[in-house]
Every structure is written in structure tokens, then in C-alpha cells.
PDB file of C-alpha atoms in Angstrom:
ATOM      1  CA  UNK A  23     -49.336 -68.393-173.509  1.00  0.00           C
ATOM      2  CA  UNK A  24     -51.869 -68.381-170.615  1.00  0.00           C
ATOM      3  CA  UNK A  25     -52.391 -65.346-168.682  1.00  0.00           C
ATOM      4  CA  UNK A  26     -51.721 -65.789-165.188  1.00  0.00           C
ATOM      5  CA  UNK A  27     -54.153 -66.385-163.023  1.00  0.00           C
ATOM      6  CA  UNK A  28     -55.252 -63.500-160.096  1.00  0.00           C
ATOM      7  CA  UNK A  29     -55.721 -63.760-156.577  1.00  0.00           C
ATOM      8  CA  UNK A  30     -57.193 -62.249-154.196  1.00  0.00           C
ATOM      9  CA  UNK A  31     -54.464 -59.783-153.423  1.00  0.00           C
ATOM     10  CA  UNK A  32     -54.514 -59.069-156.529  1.00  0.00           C
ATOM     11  CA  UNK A  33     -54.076 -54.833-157.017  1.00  0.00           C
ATOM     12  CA  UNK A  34     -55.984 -55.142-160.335  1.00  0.00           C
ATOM     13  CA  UNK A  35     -58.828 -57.260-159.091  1.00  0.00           C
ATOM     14  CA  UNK A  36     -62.080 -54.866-158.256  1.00  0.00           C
ATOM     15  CA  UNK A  37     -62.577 -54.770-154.387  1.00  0.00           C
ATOM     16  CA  UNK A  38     -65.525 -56.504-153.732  1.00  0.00           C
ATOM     17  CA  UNK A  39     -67.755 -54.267-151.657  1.00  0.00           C
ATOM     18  CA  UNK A  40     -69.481 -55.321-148.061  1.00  0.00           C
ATOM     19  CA  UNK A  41     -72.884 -54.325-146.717  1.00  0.00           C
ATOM     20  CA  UNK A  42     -73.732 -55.213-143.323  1.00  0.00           C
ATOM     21  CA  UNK A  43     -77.375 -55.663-142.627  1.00  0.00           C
ATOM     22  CA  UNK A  44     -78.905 -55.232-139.319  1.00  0.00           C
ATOM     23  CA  UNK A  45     -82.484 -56.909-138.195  1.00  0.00           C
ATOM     24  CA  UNK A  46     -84.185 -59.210-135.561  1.00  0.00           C
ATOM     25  CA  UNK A  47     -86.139 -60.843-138.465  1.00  0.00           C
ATOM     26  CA  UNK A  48     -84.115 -63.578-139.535  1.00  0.00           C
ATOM     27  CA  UNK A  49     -86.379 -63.963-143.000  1.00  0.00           C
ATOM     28  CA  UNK A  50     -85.337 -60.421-143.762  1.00  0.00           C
ATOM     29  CA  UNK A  51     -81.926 -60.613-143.190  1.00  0.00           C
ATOM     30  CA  UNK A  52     -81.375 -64.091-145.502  1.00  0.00           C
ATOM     31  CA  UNK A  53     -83.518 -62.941-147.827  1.00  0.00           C
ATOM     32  CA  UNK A  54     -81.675 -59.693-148.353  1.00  0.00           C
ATOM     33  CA  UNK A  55     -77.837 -61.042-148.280  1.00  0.00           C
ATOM     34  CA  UNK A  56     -78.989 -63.756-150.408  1.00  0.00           C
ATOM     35  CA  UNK A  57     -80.085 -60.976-153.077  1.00  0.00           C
ATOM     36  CA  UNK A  58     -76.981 -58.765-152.504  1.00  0.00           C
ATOM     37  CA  UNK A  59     -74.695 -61.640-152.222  1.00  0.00           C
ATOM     38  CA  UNK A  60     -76.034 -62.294-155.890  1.00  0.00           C
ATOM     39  CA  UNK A  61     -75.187 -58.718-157.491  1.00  0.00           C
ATOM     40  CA  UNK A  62     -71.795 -59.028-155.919  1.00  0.00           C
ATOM     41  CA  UNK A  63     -72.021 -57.695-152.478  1.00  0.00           C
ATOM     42  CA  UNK A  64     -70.147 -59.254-149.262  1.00  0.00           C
ATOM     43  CA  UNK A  65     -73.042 -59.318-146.764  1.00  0.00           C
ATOM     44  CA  UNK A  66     -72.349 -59.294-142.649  1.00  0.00           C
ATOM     45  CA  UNK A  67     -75.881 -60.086-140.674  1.00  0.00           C
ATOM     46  CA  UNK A  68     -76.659 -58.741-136.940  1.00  0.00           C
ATOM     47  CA  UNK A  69     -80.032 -60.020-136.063  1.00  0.00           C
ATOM     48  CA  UNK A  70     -79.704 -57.080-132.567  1.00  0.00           C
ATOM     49  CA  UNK A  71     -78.263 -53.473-132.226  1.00  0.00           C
ATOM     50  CA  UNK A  72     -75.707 -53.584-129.723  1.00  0.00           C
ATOM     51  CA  UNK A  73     -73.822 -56.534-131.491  1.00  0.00           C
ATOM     52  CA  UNK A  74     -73.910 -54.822-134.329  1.00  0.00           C
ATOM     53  CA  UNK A  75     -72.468 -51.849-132.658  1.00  0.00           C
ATOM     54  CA  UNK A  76     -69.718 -53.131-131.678  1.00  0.00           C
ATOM     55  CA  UNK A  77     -68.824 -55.041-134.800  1.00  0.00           C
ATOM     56  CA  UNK A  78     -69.562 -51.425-137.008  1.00  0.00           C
ATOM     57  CA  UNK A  79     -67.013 -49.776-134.895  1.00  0.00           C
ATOM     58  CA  UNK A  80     -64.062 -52.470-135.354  1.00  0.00           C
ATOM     59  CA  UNK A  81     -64.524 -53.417-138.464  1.00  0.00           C
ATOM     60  CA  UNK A  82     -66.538 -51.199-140.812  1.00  0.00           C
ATOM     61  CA  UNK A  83     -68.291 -52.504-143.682  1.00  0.00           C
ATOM     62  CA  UNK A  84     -68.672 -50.030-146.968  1.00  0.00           C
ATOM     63  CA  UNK A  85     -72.136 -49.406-145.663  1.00  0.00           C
ATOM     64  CA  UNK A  86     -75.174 -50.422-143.136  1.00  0.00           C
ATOM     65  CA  UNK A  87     -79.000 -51.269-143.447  1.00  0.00           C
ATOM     66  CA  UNK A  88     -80.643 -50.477-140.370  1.00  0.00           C
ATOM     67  CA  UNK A  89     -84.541 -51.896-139.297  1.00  0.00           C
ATOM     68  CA  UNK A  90     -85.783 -49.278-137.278  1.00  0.00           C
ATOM     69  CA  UNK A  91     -88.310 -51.826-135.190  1.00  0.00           C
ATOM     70  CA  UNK A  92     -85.419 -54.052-132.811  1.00  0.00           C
ATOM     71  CA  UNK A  93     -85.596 -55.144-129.113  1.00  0.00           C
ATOM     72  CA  UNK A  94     -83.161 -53.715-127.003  1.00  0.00           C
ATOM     73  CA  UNK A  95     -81.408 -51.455-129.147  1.00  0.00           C
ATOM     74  CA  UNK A  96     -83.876 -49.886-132.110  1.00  0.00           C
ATOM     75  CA  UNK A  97     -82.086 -48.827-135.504  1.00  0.00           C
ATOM     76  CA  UNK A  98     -82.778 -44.951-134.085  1.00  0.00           C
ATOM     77  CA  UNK A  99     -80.334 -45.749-130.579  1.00  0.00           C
ATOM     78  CA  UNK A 100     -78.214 -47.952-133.639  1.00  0.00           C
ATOM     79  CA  UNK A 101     -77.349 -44.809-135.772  1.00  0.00           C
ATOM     80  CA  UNK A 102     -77.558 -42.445-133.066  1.00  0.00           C
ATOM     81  CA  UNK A 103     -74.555 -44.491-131.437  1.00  0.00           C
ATOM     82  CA  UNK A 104     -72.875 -45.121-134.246  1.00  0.00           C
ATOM     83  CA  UNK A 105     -72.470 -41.527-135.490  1.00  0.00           C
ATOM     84  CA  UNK A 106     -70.539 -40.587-132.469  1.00  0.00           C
ATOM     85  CA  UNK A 107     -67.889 -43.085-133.882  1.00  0.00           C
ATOM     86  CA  UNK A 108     -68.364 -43.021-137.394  1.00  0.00           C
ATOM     87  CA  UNK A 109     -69.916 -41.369-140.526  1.00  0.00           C
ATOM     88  CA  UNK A 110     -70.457 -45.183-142.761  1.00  0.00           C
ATOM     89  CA  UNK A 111     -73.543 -44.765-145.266  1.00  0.00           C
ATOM     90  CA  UNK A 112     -76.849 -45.901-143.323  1.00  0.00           C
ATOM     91  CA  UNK A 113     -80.481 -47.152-145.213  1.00  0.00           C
ATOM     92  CA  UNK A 114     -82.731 -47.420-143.066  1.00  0.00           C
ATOM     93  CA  UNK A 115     -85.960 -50.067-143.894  1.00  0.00           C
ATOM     94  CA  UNK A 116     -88.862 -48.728-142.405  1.00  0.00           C
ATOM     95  CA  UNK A 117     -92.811 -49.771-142.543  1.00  0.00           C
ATOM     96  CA  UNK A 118     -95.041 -47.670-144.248  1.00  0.00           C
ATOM     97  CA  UNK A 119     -96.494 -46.286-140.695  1.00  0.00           C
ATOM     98  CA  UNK A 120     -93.109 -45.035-139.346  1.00  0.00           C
ATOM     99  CA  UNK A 121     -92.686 -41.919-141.485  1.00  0.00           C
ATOM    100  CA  UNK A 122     -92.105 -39.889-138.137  1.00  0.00           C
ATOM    101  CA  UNK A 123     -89.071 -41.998-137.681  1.00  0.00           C
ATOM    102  CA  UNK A 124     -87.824 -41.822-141.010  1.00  0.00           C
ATOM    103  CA  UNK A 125     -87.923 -37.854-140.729  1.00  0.00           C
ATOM    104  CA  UNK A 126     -85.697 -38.543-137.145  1.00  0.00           C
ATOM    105  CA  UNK A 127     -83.780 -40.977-138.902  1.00  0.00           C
ATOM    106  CA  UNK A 128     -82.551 -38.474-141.902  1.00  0.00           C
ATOM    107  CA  UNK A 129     -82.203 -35.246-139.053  1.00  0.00           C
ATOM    108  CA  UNK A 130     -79.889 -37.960-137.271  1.00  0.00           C
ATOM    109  CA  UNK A 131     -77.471 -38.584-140.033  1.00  0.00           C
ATOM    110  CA  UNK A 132     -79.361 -41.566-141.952  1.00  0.00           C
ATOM    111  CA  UNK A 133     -78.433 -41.159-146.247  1.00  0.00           C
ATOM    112  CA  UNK A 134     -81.726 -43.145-147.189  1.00  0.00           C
ATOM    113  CA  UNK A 135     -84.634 -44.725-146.384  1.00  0.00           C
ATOM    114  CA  UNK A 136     -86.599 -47.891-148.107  1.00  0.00           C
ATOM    115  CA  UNK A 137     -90.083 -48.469-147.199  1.00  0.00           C
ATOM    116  CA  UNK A 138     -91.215 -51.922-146.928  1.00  0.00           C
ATOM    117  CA  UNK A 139     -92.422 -53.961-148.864  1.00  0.00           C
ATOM    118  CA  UNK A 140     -89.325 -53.475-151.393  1.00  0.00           C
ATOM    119  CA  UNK A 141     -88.095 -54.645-154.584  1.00  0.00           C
ATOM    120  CA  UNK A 142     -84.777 -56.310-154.786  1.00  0.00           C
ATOM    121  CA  UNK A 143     -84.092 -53.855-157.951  1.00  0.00           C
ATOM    122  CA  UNK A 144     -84.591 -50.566-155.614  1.00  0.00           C
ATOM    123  CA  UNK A 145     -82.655 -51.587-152.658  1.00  0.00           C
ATOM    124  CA  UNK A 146     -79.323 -52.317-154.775  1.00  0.00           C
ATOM    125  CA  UNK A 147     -79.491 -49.257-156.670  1.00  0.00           C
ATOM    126  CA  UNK A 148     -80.076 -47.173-153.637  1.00  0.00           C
ATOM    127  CA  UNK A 149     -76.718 -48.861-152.145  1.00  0.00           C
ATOM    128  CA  UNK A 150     -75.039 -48.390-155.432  1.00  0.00           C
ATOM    129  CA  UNK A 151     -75.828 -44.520-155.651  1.00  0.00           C
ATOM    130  CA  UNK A 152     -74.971 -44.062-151.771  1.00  0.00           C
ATOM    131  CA  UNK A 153     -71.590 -45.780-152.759  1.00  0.00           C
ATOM    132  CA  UNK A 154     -70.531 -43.907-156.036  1.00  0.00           C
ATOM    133  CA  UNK A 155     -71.161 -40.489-153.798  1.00  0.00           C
ATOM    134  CA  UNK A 156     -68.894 -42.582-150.390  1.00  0.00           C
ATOM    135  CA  UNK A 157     -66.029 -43.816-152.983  1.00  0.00           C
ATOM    136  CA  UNK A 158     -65.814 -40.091-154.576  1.00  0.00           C
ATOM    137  CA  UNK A 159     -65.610 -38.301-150.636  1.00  0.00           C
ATOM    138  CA  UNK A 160     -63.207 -40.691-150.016  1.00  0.00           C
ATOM    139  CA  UNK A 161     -60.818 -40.636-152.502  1.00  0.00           C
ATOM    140  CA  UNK A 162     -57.504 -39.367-151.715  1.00  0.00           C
ATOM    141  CA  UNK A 163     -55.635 -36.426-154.010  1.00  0.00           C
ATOM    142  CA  UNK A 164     -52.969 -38.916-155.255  1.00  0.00           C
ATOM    143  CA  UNK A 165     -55.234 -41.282-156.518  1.00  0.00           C
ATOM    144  CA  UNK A 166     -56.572 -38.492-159.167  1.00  0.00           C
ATOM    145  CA  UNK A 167     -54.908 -37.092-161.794  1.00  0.00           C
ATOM    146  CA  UNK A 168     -53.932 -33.287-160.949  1.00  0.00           C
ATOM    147  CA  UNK A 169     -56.487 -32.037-163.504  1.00  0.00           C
ATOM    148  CA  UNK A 170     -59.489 -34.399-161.206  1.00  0.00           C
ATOM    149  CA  UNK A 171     -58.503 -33.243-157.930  1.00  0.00           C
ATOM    150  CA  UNK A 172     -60.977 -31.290-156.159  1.00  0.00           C
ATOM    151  CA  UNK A 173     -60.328 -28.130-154.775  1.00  0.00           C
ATOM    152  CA  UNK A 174     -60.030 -27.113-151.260  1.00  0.00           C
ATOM    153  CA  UNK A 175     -63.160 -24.906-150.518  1.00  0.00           C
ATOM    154  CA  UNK A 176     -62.429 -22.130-147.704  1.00  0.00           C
ATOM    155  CA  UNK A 177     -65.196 -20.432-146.987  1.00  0.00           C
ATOM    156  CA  UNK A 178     -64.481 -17.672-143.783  1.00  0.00           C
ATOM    157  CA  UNK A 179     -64.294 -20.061-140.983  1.00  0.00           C
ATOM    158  CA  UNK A 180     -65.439 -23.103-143.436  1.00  0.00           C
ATOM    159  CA  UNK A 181     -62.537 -25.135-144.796  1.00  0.00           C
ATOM    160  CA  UNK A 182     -64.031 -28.477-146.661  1.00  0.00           C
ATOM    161  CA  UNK A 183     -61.889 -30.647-148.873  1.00  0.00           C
ATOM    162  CA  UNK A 184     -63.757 -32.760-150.804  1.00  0.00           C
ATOM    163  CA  UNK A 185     -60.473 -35.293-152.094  1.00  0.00           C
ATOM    164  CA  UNK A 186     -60.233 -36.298-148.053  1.00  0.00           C
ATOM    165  CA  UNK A 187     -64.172 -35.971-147.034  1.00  0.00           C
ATOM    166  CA  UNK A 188     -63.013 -33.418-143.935  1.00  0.00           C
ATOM    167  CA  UNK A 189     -64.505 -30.452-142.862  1.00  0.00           C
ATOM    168  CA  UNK A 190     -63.548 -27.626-140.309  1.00  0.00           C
ATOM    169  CA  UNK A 191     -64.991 -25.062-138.826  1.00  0.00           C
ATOM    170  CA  UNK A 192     -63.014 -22.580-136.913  1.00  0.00           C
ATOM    171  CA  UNK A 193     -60.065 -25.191-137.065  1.00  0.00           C
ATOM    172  CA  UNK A 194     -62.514 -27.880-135.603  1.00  0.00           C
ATOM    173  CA  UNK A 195     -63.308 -31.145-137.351  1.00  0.00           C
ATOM    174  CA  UNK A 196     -67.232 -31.678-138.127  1.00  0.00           C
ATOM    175  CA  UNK A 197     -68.251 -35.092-138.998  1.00  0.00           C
ATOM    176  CA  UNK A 198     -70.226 -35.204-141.940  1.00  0.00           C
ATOM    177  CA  UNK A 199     -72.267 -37.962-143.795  1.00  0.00           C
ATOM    178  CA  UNK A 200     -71.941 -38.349-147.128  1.00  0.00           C
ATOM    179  CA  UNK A 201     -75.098 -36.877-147.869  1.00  0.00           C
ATOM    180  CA  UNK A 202     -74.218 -33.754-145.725  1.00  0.00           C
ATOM    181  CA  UNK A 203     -70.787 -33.121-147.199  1.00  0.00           C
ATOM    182  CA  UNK A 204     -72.504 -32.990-150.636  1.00  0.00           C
ATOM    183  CA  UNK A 205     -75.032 -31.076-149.853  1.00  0.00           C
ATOM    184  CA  UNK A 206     -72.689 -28.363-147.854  1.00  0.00           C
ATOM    185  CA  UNK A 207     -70.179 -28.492-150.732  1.00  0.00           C
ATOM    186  CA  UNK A 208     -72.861 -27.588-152.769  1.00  0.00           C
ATOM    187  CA  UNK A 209     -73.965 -24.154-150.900  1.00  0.00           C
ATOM    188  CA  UNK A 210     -70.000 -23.546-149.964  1.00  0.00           C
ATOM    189  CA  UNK A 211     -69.496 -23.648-154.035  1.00  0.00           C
ATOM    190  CA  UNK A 212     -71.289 -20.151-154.691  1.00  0.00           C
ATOM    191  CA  UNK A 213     -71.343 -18.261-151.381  1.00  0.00           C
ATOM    192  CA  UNK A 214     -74.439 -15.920-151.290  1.00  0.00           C
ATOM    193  CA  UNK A 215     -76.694 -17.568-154.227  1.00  0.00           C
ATOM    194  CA  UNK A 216     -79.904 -19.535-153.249  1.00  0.00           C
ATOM    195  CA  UNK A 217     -79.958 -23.359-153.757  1.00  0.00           C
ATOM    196  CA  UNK A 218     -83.766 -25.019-154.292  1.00  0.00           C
ATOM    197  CA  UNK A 219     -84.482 -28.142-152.637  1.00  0.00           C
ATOM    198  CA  UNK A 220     -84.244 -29.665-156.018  1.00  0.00           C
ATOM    199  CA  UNK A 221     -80.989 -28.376-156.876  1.00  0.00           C
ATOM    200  CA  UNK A 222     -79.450 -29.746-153.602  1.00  0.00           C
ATOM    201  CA  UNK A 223     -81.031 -33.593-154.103  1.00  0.00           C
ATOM    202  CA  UNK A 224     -79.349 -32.773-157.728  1.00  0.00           C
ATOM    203  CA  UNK A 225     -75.964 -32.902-155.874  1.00  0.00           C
ATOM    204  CA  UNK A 226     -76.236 -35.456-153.287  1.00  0.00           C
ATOM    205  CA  UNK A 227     -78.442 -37.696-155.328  1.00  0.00           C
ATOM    206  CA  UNK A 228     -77.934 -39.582-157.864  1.00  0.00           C
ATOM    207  CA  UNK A 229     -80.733 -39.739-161.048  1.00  0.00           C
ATOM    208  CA  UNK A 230     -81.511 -43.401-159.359  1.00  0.00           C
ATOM    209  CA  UNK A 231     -82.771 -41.901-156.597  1.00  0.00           C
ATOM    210  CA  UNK A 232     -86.273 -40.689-155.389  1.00  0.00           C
ATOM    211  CA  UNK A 233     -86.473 -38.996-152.452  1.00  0.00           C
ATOM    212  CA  UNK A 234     -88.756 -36.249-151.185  1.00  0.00           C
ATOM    213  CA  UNK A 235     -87.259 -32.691-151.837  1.00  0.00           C
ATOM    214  CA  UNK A 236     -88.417 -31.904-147.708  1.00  0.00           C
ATOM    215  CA  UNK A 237     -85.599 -34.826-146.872  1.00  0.00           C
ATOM    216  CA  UNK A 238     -82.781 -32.170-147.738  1.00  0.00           C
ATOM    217  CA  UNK A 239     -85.179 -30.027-144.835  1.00  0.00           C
ATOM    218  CA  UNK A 240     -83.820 -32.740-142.371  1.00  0.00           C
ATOM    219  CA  UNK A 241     -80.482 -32.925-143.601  1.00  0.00           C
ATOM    220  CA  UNK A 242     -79.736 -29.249-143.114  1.00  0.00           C
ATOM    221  CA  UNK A 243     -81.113 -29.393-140.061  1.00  0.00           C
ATOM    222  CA  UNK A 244     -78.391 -31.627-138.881  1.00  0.00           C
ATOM    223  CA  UNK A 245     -75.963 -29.775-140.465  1.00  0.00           C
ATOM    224  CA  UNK A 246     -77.170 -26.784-138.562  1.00  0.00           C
ATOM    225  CA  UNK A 247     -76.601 -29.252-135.226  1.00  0.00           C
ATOM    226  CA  UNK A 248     -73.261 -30.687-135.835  1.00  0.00           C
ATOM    227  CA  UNK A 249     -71.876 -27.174-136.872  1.00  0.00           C
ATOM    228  CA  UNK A 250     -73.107 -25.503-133.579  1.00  0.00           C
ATOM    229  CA  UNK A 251     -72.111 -28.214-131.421  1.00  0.00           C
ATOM    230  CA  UNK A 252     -68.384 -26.339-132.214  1.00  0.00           C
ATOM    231  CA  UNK A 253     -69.914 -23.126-132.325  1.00  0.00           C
ATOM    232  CA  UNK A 254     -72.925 -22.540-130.845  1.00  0.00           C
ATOM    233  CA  UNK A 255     -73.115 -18.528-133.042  1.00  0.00           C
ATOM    234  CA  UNK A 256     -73.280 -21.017-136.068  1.00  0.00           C
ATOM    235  CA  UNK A 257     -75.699 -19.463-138.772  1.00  0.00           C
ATOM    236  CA  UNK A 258     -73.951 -19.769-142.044  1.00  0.00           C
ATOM    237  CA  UNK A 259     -76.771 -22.129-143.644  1.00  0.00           C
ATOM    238  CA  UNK A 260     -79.300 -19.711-144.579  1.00  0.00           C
ATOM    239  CA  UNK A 261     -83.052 -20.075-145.460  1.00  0.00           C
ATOM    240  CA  UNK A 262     -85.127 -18.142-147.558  1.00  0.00           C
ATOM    241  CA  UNK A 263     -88.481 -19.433-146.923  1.00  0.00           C
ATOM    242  CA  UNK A 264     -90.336 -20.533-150.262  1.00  0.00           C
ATOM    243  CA  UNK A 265     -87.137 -20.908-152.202  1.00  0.00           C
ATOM    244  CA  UNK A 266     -84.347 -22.800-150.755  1.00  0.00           C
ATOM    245  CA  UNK A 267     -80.515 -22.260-148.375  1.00  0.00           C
ATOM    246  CA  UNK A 268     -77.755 -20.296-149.003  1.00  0.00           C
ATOM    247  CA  UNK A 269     -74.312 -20.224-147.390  1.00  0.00           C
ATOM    248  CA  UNK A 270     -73.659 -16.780-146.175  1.00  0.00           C
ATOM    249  CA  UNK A 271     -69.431 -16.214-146.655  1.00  0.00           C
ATOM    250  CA  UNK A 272     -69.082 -14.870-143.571  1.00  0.00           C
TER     251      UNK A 272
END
């Protein structure tokens, strides 16, 4: 007897994941969804900012590539907009003489960077890892058994729920990236005890990863910035120079 066949509504059939891809060089751009169309990725193409905007905001994909170099609207003004709308993933590509904007782009909310030129191989395993961490944040508790389901963490004014990717401070919502909520979940876990760089890219990175251990420097940075934009007495993320943050229960 044949099995029947599936369809696309099909509740058993793997959701095939989209990646929207943002540049003004058209080369780039085909060259790219060409490659991720071929490891299984829906691709969306923007070849200018603000159309891409608007189409980011509507209709999300599971995550963005950003060039930083555009007319009219650079990848920086993209994200920048973006994030007042919306925590999706963001890789930014970058040339090798833009490192200043890849440190802006991370202290703005960016989850990775790829310098160009750039293998195939590293650009789909970056969006792979920054996906396994977005799925996880996103899950909801009654998709996990009970045993799975992450705790609630409540921290003094700090309530973060990992199962539904929200965080409060106070009673008001912060919007985190993916990135940040792992790395805050990290130092909420063990109030008090010193976290090394190292440690921290441990728990927002996966082992396919490289990134330089001063990135999570930019990240808590804009932590720091989104938490005091609800309260500007924020100073919970502490540093110990030479040896890493804390998160002081307070």
C-alpha cells in the first residue's frame, strides 16, 4: 500500500526556513540565494534599505543578511531601524576595512558578522548556529515536555523566561536579540559569580562559531543601553576588569 503523499500543509513536513538578504550588488545577492537556495533555504532579495525595511517589518523572514556599504539607507540606518520594530537574527557582510562598523554593528544589536571574501561553507553554518539559538528562544512551554521546559529566571527586578524569549525589568518589556538573551540568561543563572568572555561566547555561541571574545564587550554594552532606556539607575551587569561580568541580584 502506498503511503500517501504530503503537502505542503503538511504538520509533519519540516518548515522550510527563509533568509532574506539585503545588498545593492546584484552579483552578491544571486550568488548568495543561489547557494542558500541549494542547502534548503527560502531566500527574499532587497537590492536597497528602505524596501527592505518595510518588507522586514510585514513579513519577517527567520533571519536577515545585511551589507553594511548601501546608498540611501546603509545596513547600520537598516538594523538600527529595524530593532525599534523587531529583534529577527541579523549577519552583517562587511569588507575587511570596516571593522569600526562591525564593532557599531554588534553594540547595535547585530548576532554576527562575515567578512568578505567568504566561503559558501561559513556563511550557512553561521545562519544555522544563529537559528538553533532563535528556534530554542522561541519555543513556547507547550511545545516541550514538562521535564524540557525552561525555568522562569527572577532575578530582583529581572524576570526572563527563556520558553517565550521575554524579558522585564521592573515590569517593563526589554527587547532582546538572541545573542543578548543568551548571554543575560547566562549571568542571571548564578547571581554574584564572574562569567569570562569565553564562558559567555560558550553560551550564545555555538562550537561552529568564531568570534572574537571582545564581541561579547559590545554586546553587553547594549544590554547595558536597552536596560537603562527603562531605568536609567540600571547597573546590574557588572565588570570586573581583567576577568569578565557578573549580574549583581539586586
Amino acid at each position: 500500500m502506498n503511503a500517501p503523499s504530503r503537502t505542503a500543509t503538511d504538520p509533519y513536513e519540516p518548515r522550510q526556513q527563509s533568509v532574506a538578504l539585503v545588498d545593492d550588488d546584484r552579483n552578491i545577492l544571486t550568488a548568495v540565494s543561489i547557494g542558500l537556495q541549494a542547502e534548503g533555504f527560502a531566500t527574499r532579495v532587497y537590492t536597497d534599505g528602505e524596501t527592505a525595511l518595510k518588507a522586514l517589518i510585514e513579513n519577517p523572514p527567520d533571519l536577515a543578511i545585511f551589507d553594511i556599504k548601501m546608498p540611501r539607507m546603509d545596513g547600520l540606518e537598516l538594523l538600527q531601524a529595524l530593532r525599534a520594530h523587531s529583534a529577527l537574527p541579523v549577519i552583517f557582510l562587511t569588507s575587511k576595512d570596516e571593522e569600526p562598523d562591525e564593532a557599531l554593528g554588534l553594540a547595535m544589536g547585530a548576532d554576527d558578522y562575515i567578512t568578505k571574501p567568504f566561503s559558501q561553507r561559513l556563511l550557512v553554518a553561521r545562519i544555522r548556529a544563529i537559528l538553533r539559538r532563535s528556534e530554542f528562544a522561541r519555543s513556547q512551554t507547550g511545545d516541550a515536555a514538562p521535564h524540557e521546559t525552561p525555568e522562569t529566571i527572577a532575578r530582583g527586578r529581572l524576570e526572563l523566561d527563556p520558553a517565550r524569549h521575554q524579558v522585564t525589568w521592573a515590569g517593563q518589556p526589554v527587547s532582546l536579540t538572541v545573542t543578548e538573551f543568551l548571554i543575560l540568561e547566562a549571568l542571571a543563572a548564578r547571581p554574584g559569580v564572574v562569567k569570562s568572555r569565553n564562558q559567555l561566547l560558550d553560551a550564545a555561541y555555538s562550537e561552529d562559531v568564531f568570534v572574537d571574545d571582545r564581541t561579547i564587550d559590545s554586546h553587553i554594552k547594549r544590554l547595558r543601553r536597552k536596560f537603562r532606556a527603562v531605568d536609567p539607575d540600571f547597573g546590574a551587569i557588572e565588570t570586573l576588569y581583567g576577568a569578565g561580568y557578573s549580574f549583581a541580584d539586586a
